Coordinates of C-alpha atoms and ligand atoms in Angstrom, one line a residue:
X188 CA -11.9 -7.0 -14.7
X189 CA -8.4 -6.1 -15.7
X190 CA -5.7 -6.0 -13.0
X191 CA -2.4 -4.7 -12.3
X192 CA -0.6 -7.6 -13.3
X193 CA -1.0 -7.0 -17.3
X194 CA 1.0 -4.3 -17.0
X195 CA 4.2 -6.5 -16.1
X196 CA 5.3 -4.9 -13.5
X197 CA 7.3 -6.2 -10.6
X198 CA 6.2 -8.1 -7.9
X199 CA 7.0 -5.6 -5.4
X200 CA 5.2 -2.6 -7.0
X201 CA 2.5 -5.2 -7.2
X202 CA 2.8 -6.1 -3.0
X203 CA 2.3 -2.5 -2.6
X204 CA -0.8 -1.7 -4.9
X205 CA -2.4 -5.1 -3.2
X206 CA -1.7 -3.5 0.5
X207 CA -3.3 0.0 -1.1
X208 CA -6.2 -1.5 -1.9
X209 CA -5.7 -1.0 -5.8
X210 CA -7.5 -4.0 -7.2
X211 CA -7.6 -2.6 -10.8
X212 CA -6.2 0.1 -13.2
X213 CA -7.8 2.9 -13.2
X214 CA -9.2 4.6 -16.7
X215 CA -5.9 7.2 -16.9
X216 CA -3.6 4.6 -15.1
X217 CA -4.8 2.1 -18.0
X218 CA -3.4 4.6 -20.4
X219 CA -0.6 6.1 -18.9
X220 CA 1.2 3.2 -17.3
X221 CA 1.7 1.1 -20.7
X222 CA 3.1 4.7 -22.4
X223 CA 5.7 5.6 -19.3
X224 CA 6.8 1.8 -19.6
X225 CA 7.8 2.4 -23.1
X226 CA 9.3 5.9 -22.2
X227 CA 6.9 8.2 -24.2
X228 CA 6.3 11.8 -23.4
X229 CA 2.2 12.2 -22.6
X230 CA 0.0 15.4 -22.3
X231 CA -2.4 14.3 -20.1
X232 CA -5.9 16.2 -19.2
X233 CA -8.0 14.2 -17.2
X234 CA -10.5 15.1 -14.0
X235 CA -8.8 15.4 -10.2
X236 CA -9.8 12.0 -8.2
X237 CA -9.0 9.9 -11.4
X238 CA -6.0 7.9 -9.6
X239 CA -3.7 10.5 -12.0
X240 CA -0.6 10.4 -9.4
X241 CA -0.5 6.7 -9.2
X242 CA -0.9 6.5 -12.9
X243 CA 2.7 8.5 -13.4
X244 CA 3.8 6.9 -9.8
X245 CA 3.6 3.4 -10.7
X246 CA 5.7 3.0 -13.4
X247 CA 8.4 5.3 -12.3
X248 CA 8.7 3.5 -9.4
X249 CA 9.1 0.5 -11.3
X250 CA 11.8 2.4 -13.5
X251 CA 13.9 3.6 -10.9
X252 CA 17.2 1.8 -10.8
X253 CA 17.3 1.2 -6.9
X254 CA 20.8 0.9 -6.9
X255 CA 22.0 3.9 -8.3
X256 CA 22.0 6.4 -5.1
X257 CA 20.5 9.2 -7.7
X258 CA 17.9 11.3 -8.3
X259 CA 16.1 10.1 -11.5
X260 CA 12.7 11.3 -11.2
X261 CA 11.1 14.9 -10.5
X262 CA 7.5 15.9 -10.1
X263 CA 7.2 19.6 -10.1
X264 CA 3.7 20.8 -8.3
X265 CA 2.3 24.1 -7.6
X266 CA 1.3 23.5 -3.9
X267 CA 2.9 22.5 -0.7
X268 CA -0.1 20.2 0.1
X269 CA -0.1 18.5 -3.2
X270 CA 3.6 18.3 -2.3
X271 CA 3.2 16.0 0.7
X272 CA 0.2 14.2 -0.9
X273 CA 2.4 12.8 -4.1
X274 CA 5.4 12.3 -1.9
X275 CA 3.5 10.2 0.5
X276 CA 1.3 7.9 -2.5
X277 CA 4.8 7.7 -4.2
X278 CA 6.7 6.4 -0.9
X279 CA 4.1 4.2 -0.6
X280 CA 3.8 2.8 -3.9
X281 CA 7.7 2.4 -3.7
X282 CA 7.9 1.0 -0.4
X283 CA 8.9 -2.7 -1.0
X284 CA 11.4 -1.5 -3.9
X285 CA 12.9 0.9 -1.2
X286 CA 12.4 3.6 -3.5
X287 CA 13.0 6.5 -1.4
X288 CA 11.3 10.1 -2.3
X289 CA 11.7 13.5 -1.1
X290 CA 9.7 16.5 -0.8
X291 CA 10.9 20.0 -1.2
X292 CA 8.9 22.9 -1.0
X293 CA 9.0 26.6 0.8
X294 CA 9.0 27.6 4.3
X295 CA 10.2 24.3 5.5
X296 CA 14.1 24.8 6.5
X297 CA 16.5 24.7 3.9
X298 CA 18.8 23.0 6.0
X299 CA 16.8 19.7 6.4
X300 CA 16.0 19.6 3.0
X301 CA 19.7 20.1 2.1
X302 CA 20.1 17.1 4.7
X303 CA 17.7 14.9 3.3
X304 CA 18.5 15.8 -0.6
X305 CA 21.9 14.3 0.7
X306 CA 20.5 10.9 1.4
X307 CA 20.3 8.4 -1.1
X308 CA 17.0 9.9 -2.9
X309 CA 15.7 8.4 -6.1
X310 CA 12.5 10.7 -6.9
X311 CA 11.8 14.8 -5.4
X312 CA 8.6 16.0 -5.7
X313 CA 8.7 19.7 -5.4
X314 CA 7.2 23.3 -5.9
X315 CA 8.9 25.2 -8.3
X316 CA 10.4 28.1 -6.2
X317 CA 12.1 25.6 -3.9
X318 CA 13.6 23.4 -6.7
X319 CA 15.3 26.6 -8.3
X320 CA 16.8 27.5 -5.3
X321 CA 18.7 24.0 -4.8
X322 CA 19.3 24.3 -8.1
X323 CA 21.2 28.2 -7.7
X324 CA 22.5 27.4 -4.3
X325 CA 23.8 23.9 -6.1
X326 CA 22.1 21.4 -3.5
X327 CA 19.7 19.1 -5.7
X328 CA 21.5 16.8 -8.5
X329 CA 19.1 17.2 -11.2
X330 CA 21.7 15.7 -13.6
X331 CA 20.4 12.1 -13.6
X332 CA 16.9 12.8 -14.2
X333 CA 15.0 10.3 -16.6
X334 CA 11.3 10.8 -15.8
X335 CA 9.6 14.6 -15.7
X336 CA 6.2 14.7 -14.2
X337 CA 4.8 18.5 -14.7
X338 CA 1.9 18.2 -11.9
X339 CA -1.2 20.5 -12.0
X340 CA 0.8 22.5 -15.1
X341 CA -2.6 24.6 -15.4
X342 CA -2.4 25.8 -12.2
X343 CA 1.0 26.5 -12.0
X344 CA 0.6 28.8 -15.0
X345 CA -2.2 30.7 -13.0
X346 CA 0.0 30.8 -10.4
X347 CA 2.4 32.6 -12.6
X348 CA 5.2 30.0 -12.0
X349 CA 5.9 29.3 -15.7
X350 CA 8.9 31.1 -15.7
X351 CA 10.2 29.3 -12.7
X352 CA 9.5 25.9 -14.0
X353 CA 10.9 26.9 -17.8
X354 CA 14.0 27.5 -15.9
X355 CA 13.9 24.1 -14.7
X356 CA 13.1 22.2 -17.1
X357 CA 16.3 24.0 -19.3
X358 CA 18.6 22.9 -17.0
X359 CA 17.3 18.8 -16.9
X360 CA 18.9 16.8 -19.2
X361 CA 17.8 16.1 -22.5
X362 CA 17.1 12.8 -22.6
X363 CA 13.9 12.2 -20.6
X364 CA 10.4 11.3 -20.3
X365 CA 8.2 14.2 -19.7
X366 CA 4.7 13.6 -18.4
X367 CA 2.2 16.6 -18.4
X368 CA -1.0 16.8 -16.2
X369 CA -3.3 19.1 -16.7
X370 CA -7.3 19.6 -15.8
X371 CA -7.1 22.0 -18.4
X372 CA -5.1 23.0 -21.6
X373 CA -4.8 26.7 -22.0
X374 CA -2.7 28.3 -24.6
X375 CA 0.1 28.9 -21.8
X376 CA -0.3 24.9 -21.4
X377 CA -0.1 24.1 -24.9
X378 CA 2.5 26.3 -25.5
X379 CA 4.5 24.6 -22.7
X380 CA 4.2 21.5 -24.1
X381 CA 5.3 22.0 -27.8
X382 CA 8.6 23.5 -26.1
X383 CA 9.5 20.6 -24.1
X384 CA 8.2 17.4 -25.4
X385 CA 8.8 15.2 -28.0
X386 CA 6.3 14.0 -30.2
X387 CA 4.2 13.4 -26.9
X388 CA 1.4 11.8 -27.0
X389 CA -2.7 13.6 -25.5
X390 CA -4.8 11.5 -23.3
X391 CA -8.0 12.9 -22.6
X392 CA -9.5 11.0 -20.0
X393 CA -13.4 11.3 -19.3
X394 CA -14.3 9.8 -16.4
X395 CA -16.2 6.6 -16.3
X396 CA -19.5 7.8 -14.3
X397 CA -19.3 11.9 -15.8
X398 CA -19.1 14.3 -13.0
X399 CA -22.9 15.8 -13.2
X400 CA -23.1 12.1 -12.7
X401 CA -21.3 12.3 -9.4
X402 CA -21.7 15.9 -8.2
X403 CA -25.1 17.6 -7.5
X404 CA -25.2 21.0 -7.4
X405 CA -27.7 23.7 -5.7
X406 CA -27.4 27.1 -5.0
X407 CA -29.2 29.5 -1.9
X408 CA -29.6 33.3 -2.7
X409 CA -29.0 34.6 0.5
X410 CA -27.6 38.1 2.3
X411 CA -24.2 38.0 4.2
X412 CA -26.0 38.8 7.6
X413 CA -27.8 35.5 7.1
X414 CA -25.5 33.4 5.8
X415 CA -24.6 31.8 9.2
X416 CA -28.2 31.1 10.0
X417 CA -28.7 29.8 6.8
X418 CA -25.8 27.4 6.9
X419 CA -27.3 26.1 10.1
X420 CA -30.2 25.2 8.6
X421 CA -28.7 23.8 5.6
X422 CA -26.2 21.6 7.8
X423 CA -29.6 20.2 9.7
X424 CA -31.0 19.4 6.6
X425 CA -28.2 17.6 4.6
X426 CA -26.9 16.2 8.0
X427 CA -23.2 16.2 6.2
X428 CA -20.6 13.1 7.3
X429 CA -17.8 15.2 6.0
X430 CA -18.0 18.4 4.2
X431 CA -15.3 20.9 3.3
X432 CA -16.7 25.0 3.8
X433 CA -15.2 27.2 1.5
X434 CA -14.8 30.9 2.3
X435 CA -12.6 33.5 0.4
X436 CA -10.4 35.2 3.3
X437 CA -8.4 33.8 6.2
X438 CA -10.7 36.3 8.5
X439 CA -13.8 34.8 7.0
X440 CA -12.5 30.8 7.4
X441 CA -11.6 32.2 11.3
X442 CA -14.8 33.9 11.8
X443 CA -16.7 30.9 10.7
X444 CA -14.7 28.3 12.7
X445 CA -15.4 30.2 15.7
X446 CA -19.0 30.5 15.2
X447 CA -19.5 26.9 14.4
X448 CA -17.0 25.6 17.1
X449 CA -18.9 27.8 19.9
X450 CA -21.9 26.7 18.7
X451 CA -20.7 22.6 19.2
X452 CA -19.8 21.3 15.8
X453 CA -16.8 19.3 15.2
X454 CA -14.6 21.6 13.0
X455 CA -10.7 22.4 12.2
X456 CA -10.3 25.1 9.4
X457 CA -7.1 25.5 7.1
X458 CA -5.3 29.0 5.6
X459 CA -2.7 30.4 4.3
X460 CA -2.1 32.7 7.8
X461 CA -1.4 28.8 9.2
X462 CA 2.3 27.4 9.7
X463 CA 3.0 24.5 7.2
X464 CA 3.1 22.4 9.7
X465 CA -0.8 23.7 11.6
X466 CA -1.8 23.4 7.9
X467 CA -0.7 19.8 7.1
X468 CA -2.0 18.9 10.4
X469 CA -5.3 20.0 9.9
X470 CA -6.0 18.2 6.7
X471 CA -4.7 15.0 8.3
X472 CA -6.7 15.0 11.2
X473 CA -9.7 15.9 8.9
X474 CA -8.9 13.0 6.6
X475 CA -8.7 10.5 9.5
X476 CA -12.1 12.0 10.5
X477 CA -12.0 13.3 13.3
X478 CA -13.7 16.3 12.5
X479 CA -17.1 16.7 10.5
X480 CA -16.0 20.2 8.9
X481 CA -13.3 21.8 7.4
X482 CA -13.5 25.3 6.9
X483 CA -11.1 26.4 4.7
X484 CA -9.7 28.9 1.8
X485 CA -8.8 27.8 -1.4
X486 CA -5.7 26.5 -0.7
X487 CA -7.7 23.5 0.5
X488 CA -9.3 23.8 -3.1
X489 CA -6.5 21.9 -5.7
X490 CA -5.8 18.7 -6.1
X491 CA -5.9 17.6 -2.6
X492 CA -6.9 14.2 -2.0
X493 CA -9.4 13.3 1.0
X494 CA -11.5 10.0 0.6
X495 CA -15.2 10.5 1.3
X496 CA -16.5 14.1 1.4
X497 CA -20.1 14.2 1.0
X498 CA -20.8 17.9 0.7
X499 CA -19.0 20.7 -0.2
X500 CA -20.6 24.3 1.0
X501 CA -19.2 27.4 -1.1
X502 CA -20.1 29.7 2.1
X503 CA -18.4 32.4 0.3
X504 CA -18.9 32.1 -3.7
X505 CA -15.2 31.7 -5.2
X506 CA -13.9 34.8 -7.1
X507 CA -12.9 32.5 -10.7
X508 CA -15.3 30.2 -12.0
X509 CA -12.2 27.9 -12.5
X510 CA -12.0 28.1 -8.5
X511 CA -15.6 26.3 -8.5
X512 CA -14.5 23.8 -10.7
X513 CA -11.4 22.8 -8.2
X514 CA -13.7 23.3 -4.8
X515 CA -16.6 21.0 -5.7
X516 CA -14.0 18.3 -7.3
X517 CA -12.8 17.5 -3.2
X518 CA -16.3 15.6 -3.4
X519 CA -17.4 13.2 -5.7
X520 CA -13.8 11.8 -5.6
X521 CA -12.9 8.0 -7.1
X522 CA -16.3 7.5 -8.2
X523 CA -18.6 8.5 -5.3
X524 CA -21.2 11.1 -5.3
X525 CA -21.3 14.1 -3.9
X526 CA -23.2 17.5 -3.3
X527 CA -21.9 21.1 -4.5
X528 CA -23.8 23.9 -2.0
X529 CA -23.4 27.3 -2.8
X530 CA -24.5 30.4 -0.6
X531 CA -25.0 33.6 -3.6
X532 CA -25.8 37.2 -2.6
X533 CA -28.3 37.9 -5.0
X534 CA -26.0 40.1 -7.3
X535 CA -24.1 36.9 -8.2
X536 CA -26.5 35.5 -10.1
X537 CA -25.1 36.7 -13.2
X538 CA -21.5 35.0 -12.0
X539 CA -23.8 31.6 -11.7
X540 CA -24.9 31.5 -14.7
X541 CA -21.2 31.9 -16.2
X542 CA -20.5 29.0 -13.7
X543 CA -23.3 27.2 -15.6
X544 CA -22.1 27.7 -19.0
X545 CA -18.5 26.8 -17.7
X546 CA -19.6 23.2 -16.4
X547 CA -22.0 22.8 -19.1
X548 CA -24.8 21.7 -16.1
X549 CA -27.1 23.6 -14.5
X550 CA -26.8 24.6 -10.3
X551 CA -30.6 23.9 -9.0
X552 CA -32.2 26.0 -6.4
X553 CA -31.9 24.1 -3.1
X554 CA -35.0 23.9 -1.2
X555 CA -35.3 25.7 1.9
X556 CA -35.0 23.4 5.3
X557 CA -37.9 22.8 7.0
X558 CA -38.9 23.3 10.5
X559 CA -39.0 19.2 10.9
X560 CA -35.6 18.6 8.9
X561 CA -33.9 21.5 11.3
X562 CA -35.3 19.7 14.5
X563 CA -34.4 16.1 13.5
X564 CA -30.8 17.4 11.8
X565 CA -30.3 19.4 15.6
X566 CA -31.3 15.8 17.2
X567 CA -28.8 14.3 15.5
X568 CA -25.7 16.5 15.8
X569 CA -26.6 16.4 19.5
X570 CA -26.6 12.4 19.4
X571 CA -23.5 12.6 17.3
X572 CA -21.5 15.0 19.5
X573 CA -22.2 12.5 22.6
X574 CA -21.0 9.1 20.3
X575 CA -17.4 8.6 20.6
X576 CA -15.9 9.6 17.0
X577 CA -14.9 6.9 15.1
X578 CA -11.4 7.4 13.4
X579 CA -11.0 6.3 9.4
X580 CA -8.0 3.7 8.7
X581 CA -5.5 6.1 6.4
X582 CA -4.8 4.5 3.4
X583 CA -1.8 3.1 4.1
X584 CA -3.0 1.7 6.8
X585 CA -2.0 -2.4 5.3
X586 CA 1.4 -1.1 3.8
X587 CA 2.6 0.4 6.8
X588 CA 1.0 -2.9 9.0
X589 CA 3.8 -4.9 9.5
X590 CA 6.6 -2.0 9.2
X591 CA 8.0 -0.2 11.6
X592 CA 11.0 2.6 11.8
X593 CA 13.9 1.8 14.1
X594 CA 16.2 4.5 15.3
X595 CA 20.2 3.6 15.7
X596 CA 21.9 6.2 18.0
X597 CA 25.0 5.9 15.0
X598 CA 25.5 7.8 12.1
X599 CA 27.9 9.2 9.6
X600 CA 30.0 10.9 12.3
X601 CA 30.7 7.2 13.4
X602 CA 31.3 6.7 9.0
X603 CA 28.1 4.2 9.2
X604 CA 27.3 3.5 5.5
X605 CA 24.1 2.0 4.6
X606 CA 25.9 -1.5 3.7
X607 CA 26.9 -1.8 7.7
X608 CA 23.3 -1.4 9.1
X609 CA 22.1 -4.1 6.0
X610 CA 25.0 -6.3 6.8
X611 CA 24.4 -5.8 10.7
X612 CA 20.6 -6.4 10.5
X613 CA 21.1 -9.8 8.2
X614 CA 23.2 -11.4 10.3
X615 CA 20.4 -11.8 12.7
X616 CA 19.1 -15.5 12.5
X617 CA 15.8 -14.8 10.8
X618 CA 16.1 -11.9 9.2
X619 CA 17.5 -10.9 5.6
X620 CA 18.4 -7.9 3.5
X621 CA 14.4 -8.3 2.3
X622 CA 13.0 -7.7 5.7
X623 CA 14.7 -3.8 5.7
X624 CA 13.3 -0.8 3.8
X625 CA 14.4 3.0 3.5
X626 CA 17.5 3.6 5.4
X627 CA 18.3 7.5 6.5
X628 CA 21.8 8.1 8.1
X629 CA 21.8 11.0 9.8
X630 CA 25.3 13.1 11.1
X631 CA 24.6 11.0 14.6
X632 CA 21.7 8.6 14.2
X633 CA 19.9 6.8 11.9
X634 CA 16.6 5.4 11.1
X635 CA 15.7 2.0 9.3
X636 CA 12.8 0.7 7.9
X637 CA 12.1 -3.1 9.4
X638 CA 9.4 -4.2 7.4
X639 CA 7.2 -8.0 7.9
X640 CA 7.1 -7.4 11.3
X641 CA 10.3 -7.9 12.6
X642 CA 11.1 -5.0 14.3
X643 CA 10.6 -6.4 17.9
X644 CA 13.2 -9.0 17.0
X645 CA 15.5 -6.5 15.2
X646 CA 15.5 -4.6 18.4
X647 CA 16.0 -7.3 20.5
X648 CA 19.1 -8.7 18.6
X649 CA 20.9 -5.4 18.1
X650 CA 21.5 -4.8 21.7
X651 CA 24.5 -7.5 22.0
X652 CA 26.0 -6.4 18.4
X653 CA 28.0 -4.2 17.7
X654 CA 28.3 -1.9 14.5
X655 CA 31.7 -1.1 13.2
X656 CA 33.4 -2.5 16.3
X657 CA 31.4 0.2 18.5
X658 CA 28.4 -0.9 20.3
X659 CA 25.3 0.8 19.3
X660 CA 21.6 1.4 21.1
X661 CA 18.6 0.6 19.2
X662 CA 14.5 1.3 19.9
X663 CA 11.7 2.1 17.8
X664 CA 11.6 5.1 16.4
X665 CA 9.8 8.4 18.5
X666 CA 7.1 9.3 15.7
Ligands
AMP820 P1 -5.5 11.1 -7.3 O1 -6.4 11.4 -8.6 O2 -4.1 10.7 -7.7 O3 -5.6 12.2 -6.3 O4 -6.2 9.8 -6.6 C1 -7.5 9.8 -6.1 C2 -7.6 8.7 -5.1 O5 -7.8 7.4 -5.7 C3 -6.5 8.5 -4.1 O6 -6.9 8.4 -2.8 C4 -5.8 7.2 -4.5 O7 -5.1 6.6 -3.4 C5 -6.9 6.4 -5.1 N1 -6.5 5.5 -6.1 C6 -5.6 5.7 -7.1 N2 -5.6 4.6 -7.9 C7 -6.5 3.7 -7.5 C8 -6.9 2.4 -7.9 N3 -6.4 1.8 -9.0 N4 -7.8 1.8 -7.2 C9 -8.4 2.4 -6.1 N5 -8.0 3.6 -5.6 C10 -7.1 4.3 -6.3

């Protein structure tokens, strides 16, 4: 098997991918990463769960100049979620280069974005309304920017942001790499891309096991008033470990989590009514498994990224066929199988079959539960809901191991540059300008990454120093 380490990347990209658990390329990071490296423009169409963000993450990570305190990459993305999810694989990839990213999207506060955007930042990943409005209000410096990633650009089209991100991409400077990622190219998407990229080159990745490899799908013809009975039934018999229900309104996702919570099944749902925060919340806490069921609209539907759903249940058929497509991808993910359950009323029969021709498979009739599966499925859950649940490591679990954040109760109000906490830190016997990651000086504190474990002795050390003549308090960071 091939590895990372044909790619000649450096040895700290290479620390990270090892603590991630990437042992080798995957099929679009074994196209894309050579092509970034030599600074071509791609177009890129391949399935979601292909390993697409670290294929664009890894080499700009490697092709950020750490020492230049600029912003030189910028991954535009239709959703908030998908926001927080590159963001996060990107900091991680990054984290022993120190390459520090930021994300920027709407109804967080201006302010601490403003804050943050003042940092030293190297890469923003952000949704296109946001990133105009630093742009207009002149609080993002775009002017540095060497590597465009256009995330999702399908989607954002449907979303009708291709105005917004046009605007962007005519105020970047010229000379760049642009990277494209698309599921699918539509004319808006081609269109796009003849604009604003130079003699780019199209990847089309098909996946290595084909999707009606990985994805069953089955359908129920069922009438609204039964639909909760029948998804009991159905829940018995497929005894999910972690399955995402789609419905199509917020009332509906609440309606449902209700129902299934009173009757004793581990569930969180996920809107649009939800505060950002109550939304990212909710898909972290399902990731780490502690619930079995997500109930969720479609905003739970694009791109986002949670390891090991066995079964996805379309309790309310989506309104585009392209929405099916994007719902039943959140199983199946990096290779694993998966099942695609869909409830129809029988008048949507005709929408199935335009399904079918869409996916180019055909959605079987799934078998009715039996009165044995239902009693055995009910055992279960019963067993299940006694057993203390047992959390999944996240997968950062070995990169974030042996590093931990510090706080420093100094910041710029005390003129604390980033070179005094390095230079403080490295005098300690033991430690060196190696052992610290992502520094964030705040007006009156800061916050330092201490990574290989040496945060207890960090800690320990800094209470007799002192910090630009002053003396300074040190603990590890509140989360
Ligand atoms: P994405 O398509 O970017 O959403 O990635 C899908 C999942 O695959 C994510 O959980 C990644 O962390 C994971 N992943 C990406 N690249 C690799 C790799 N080379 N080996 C194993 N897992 C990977």
């Amino acid at each position: 098997m091939e590895n990372f380490c044909k790619f000649n990347i450096s040895k700290r990209i290479l620390l990270s991918l090892e603590k991630l658990g990437y042992k080798n390329p995957t099929e679009v990071q074994k196209e894309v990463i050579p092509l970034v490296l030599k600074n071509k423009d791609i177009i890129v169409q391949s399935e979601t769960g292909s390993g697409k963000t670290a294929s664009f993450g890894i080499p700009i990570c490697e092709k950020i100049q750490i020492e230049n305190n600029i912003i030189q990459s910028l991954v535009i993305t239709p959703t908030r979620e998908l926001c927080v999810q590159i963001k996060e694989d990107m900091s991680n990839i990054g984290r022993f280069k120190k390459v520090r990213c930021a994300a920027i999207f709407g109804k967080q506060t201006f302010s601490s974005q403003v804050r943050e955007l003042k940092q030293r930042v190297h890469v923003v990943v952000g949704t296109p309304g946001r990133i105009l409005d630093h742009m207009d209000r002149g609080t993002i410096n775009l002017t540095e920017i060497k590597y465009l990633v256009i995330d999702e650009a399908d989607e954002m089209m449907n979303m009708g942001f291709i105005e917004q991100v046009t605007n962007i991409i005519n105020k970047l400077p010229e000379k760049r790499v642009t990277m494209l990622f698309s599921a699918t190219m539509s004319e808006q998407v081609n269109l796009l891309c003849k604009k604003y990229m130079k003699e780019a080159i199209t990847i089309n990745i098909n996946s290595e096991k084909p999707i009606t490899e990985r994805i069953e799908d089955y359908y129920y013809i069922v009438e609204g008033k039964d639909k909760f009975d029948l998804l009991q039934k159905v829940i018995y018999k497929e005894l999910p470990k972690s399955s995402i229900i789609f419905c199509n309104t917020r009332n509906n996702v609440d309606t449902l989590f209700n129902l299934l919570k009173d009757r004793g099944f581990s569930c969180i749902s996920i809107h649009g009514g939800m505060l950002q925060e109550e939304r990212l919340e909710a898909i972290r806490r399902f990731s780490r498994g502690e619930f079995t069921f997500l109930i969720a609209t479609d905003i739970a539907s694009r791109g986002i990224d949670i390891a090991d759903i066995t079964h996805v249940i379309n309790y309310d058929m989506p309104f585009e066929k392209e929405n099916y497509v994007h719902r039943i991808g959140r199983t199946g993910r990096a290779e694993s199988n998966g099942k695609a359950i869909s409830f129809l009323t029988p008048n949507q029969l005709r929408f199935l079959n335009e399904i079918e021709v869409y996916i180019n498979r055909s959605v079987k009739l799934g078998e009715i539960p039996t009165i044995d599966e239902i009693e055995m499925g009910k055992k279960f859950f019963q067993g299940k809901s006694k057993n203390p649940i047992k959390l999944k490591r996240e997968k950062n679990f070995e990169l974030n191991k042996n590093i931990s954040k510090i706080y420093i109760n100094a910041g710029k109000k005390k003129k604390i540059r980033n070179i005094d906490i390095v230079g403080t830190i490295s005098s300690i016997e033991g430690v060196n300008a190696e052992d610290i990651g992502i520094i964030d000086i705040q007006d009156n504190f800061s916050y330092v990454d201490i990574l290989n474990g040496k945060a207890s002795l960090v800690i320990e050390e800094l209470k007799d120093r002192n910090m630009k003549g002053k003396k300074i308090r040190c603990e590890k960071a509140k989360k």
